[in-house]
PDB file of C-alpha atoms in Angstrom:
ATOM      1  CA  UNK A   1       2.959   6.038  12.782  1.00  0.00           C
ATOM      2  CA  UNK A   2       0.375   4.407  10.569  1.00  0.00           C
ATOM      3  CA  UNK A   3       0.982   3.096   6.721  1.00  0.00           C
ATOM      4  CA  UNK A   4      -0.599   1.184   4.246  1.00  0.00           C
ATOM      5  CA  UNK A   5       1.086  -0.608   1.621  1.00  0.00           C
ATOM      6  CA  UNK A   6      -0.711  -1.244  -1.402  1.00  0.00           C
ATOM      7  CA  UNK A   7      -0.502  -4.521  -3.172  1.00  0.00           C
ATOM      8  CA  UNK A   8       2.194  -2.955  -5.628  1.00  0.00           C
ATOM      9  CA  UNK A   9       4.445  -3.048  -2.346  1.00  0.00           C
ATOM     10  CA  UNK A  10       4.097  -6.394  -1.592  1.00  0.00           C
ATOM     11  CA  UNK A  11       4.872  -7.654  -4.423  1.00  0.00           C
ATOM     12  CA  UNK A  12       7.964  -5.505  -5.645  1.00  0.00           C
ATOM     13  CA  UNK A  13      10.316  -8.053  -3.704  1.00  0.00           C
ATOM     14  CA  UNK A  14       9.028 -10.648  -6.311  1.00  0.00           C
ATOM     15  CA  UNK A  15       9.924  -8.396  -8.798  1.00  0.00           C
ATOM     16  CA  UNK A  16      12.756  -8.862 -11.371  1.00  0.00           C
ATOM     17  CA  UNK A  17      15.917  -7.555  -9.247  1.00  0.00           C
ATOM     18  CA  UNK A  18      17.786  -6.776 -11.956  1.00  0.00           C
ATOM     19  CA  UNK A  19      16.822  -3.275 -12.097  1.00  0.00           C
ATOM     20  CA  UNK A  20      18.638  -1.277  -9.372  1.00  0.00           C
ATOM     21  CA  UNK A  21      15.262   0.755  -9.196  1.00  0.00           C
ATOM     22  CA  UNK A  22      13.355  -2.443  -8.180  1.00  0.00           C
ATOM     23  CA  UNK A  23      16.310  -3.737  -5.802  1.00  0.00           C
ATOM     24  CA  UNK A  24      16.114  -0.699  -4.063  1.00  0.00           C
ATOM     25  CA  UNK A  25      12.249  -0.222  -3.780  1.00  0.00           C
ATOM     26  CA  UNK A  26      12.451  -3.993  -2.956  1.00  0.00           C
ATOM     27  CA  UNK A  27      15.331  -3.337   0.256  1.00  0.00           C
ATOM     28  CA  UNK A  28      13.562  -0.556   1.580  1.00  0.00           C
ATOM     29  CA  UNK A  29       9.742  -2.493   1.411  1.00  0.00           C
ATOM     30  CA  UNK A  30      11.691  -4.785   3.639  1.00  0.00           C
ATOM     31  CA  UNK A  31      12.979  -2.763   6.076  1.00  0.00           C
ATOM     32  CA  UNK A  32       9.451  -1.269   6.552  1.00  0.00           C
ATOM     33  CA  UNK A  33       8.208  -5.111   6.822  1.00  0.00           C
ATOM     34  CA  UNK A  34      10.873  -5.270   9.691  1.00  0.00           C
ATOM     35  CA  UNK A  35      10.143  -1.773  11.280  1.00  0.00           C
ATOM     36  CA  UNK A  36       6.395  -3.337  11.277  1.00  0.00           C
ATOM     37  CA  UNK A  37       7.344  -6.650  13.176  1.00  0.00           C
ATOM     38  CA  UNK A  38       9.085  -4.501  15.776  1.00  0.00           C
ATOM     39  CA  UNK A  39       6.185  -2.489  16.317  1.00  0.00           C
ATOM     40  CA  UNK A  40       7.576   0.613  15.197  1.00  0.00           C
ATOM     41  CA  UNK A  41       5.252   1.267  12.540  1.00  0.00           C
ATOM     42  CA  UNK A  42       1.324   0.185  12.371  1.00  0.00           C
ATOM     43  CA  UNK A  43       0.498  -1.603   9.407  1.00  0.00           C
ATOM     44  CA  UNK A  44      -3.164  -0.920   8.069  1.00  0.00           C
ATOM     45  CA  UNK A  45      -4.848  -4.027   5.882  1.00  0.00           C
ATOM     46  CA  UNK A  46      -8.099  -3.555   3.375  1.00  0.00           C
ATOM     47  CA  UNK A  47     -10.656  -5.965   1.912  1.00  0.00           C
ATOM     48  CA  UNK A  48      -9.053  -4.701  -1.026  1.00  0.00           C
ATOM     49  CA  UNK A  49      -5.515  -5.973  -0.309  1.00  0.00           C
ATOM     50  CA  UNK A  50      -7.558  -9.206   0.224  1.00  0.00           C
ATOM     51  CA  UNK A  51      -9.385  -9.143  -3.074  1.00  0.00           C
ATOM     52  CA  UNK A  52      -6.201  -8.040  -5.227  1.00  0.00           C
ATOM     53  CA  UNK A  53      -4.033 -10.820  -3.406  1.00  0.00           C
ATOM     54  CA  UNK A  54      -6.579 -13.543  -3.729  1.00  0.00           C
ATOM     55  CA  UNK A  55      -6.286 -12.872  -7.473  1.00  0.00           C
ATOM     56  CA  UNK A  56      -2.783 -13.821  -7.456  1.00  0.00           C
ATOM     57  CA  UNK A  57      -2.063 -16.589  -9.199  1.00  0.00           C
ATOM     58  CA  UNK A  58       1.283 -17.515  -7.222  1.00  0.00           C
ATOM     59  CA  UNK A  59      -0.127 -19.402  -4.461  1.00  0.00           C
ATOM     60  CA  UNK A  60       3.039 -19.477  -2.229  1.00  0.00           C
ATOM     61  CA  UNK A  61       2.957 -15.050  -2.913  1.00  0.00           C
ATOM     62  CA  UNK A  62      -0.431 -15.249  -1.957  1.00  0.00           C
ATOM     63  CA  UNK A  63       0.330 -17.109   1.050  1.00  0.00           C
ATOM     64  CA  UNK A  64       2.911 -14.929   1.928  1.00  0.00           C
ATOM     65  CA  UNK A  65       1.138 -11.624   1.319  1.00  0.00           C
ATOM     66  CA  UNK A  66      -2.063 -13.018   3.192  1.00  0.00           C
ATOM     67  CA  UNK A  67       0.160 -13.492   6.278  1.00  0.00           C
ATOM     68  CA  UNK A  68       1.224  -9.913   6.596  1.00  0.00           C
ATOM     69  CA  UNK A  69      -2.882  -9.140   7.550  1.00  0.00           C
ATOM     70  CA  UNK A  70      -2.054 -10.826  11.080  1.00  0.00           C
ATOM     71  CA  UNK A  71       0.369  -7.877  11.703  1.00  0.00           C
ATOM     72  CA  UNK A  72      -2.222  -5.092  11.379  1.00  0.00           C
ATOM     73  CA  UNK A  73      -3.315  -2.745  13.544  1.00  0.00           C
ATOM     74  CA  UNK A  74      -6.543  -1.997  11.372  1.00  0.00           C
ATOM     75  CA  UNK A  75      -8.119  -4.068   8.929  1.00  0.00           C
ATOM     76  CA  UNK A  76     -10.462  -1.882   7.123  1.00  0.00           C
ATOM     77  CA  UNK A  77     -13.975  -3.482   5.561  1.00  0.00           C
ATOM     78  CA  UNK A  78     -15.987  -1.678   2.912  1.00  0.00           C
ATOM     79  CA  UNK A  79     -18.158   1.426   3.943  1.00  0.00           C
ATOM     80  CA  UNK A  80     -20.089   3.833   2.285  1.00  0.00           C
ATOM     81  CA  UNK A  81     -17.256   6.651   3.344  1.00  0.00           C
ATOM     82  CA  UNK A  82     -14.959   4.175   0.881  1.00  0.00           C
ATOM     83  CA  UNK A  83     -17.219   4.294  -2.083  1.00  0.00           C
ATOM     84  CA  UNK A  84     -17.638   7.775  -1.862  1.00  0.00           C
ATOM     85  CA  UNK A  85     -14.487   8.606  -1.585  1.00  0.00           C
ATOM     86  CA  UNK A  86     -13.311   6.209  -4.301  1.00  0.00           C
ATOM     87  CA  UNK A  87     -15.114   7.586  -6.607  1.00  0.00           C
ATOM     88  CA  UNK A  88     -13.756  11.171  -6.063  1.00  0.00           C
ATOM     89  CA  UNK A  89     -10.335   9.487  -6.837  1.00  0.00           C
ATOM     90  CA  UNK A  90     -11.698   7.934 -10.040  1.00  0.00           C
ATOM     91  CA  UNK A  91     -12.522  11.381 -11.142  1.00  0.00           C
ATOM     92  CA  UNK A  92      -9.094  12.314 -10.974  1.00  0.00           C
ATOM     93  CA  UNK A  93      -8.077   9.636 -13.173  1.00  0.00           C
ATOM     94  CA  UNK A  94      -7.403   6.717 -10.721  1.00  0.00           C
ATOM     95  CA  UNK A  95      -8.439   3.356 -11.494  1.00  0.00           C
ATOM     96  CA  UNK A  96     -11.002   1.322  -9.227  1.00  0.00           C
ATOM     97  CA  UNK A  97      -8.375  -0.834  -7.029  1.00  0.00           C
ATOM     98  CA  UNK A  98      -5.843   2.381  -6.672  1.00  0.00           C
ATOM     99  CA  UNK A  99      -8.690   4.546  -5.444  1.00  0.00           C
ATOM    100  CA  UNK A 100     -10.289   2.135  -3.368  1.00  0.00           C
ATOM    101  CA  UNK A 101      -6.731   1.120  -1.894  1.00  0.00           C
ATOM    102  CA  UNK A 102      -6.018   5.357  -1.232  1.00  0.00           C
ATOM    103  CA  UNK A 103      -9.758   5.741   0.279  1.00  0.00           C
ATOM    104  CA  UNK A 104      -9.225   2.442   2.388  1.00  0.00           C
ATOM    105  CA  UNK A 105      -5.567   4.345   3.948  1.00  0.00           C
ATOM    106  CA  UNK A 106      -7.811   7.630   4.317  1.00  0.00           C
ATOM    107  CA  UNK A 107     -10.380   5.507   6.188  1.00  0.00           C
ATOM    108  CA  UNK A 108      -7.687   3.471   7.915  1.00  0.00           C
ATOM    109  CA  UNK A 109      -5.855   7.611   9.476  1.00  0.00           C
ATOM    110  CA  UNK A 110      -3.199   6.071   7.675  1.00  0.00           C
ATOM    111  CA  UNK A 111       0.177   8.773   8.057  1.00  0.00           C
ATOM    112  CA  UNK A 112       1.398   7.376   4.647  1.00  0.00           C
ATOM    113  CA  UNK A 113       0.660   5.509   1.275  1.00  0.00           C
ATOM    114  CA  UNK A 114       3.480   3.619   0.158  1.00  0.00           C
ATOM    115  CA  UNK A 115       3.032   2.358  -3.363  1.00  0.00           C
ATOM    116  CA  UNK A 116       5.565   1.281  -6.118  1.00  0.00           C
ATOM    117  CA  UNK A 117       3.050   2.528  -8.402  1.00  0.00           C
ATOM    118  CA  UNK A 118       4.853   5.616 -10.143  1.00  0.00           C
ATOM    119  CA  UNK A 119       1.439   6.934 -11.602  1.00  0.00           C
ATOM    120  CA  UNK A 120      -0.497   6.976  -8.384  1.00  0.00           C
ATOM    121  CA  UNK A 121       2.578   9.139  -7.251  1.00  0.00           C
ATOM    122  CA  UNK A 122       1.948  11.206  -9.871  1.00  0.00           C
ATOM    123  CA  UNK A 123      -1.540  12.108 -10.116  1.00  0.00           C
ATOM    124  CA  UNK A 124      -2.184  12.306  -6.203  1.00  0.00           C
ATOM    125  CA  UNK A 125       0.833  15.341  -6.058  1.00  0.00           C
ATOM    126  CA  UNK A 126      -1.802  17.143  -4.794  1.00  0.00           C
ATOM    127  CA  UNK A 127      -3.443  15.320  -2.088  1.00  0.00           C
ATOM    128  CA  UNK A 128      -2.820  16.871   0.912  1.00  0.00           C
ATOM    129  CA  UNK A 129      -4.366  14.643   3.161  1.00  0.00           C
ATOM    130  CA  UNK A 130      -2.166  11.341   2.822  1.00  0.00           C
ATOM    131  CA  UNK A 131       1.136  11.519   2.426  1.00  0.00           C
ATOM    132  CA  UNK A 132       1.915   9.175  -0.954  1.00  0.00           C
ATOM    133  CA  UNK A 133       5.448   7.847  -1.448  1.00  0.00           C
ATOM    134  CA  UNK A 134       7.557   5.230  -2.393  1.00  0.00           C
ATOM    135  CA  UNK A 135       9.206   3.071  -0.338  1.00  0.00           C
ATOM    136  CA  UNK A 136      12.674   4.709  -1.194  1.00  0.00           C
ATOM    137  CA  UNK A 137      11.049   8.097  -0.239  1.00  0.00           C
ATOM    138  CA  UNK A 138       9.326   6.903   2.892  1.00  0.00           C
ATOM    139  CA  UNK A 139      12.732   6.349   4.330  1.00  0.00           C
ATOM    140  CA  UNK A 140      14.378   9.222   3.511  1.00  0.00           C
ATOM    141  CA  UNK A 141      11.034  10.765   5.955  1.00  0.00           C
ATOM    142  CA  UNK A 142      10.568   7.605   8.461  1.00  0.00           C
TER     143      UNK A 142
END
């Protein structure tokens, strides 16, 4: 089983956990962090997780983040295929770094997009050929 996490995921443990909602997206990231250091689920890593990371301004989440790359199966670089298929997304009314992040998984044969990201949820209802969830959701399907 193959997922990507976009950069929403990795950071919703850094997240205020006040909000049950977070807490809980937060424990269940986790567990999917742990299923991945088992080797029970492949993790898939973009140039795009690299950009968006490198733009944090938390060095020590950075750091962290950038360490989770090691653990990946694929590590997807830039293609035409991406571009194309980012675009397509824009049309629908994602923004550059969600539809390059959802064309990267595509590229990557991800099985799922896991994203904290309630509006990518939303918008991508339709797309049949990625599974998009949340990482409460994921679970309840993992």
């Amino acid at each position: 089983m193959k997922i990507y996490l976009d950069n929403c995921s990795f950071n919703r443990p850094y997240d205020d956990q006040s909000q049950i909602k977070i807490f809980l997206e937060s424990q269940a990231k986790l567990f999917i962090q742990s299923e991945i250091k088992k080797n029970k689920i492949e993790l898939i890593w973009s140039y795009i997780l690299d950009y968006e990371n490198s733009r944090n301004s938390n060095l020590d989440k950075m750091k962290l983040i950038s360490d989770w790359k090691s653990l990946a199966s694929i590590d997807v670089e830039e293609s035409q295929a991406i571009i194309k298929n980012s675009k397509e997304l824009m049309e629908r009314g994602l923004d550059i770094y969600d539809s390059l992040h959802i064309a990267c998984a595509f590229e990557g044969n991800s099985d799922f997009f896991v994203t904290t990201d309630r509006k990518i949820i939303n918008k991508l209802s339709f797309f049949q050929e990625l599974k998009i969830l949340n990482p409460i959701e994921f679970l309840n399907v993992y």
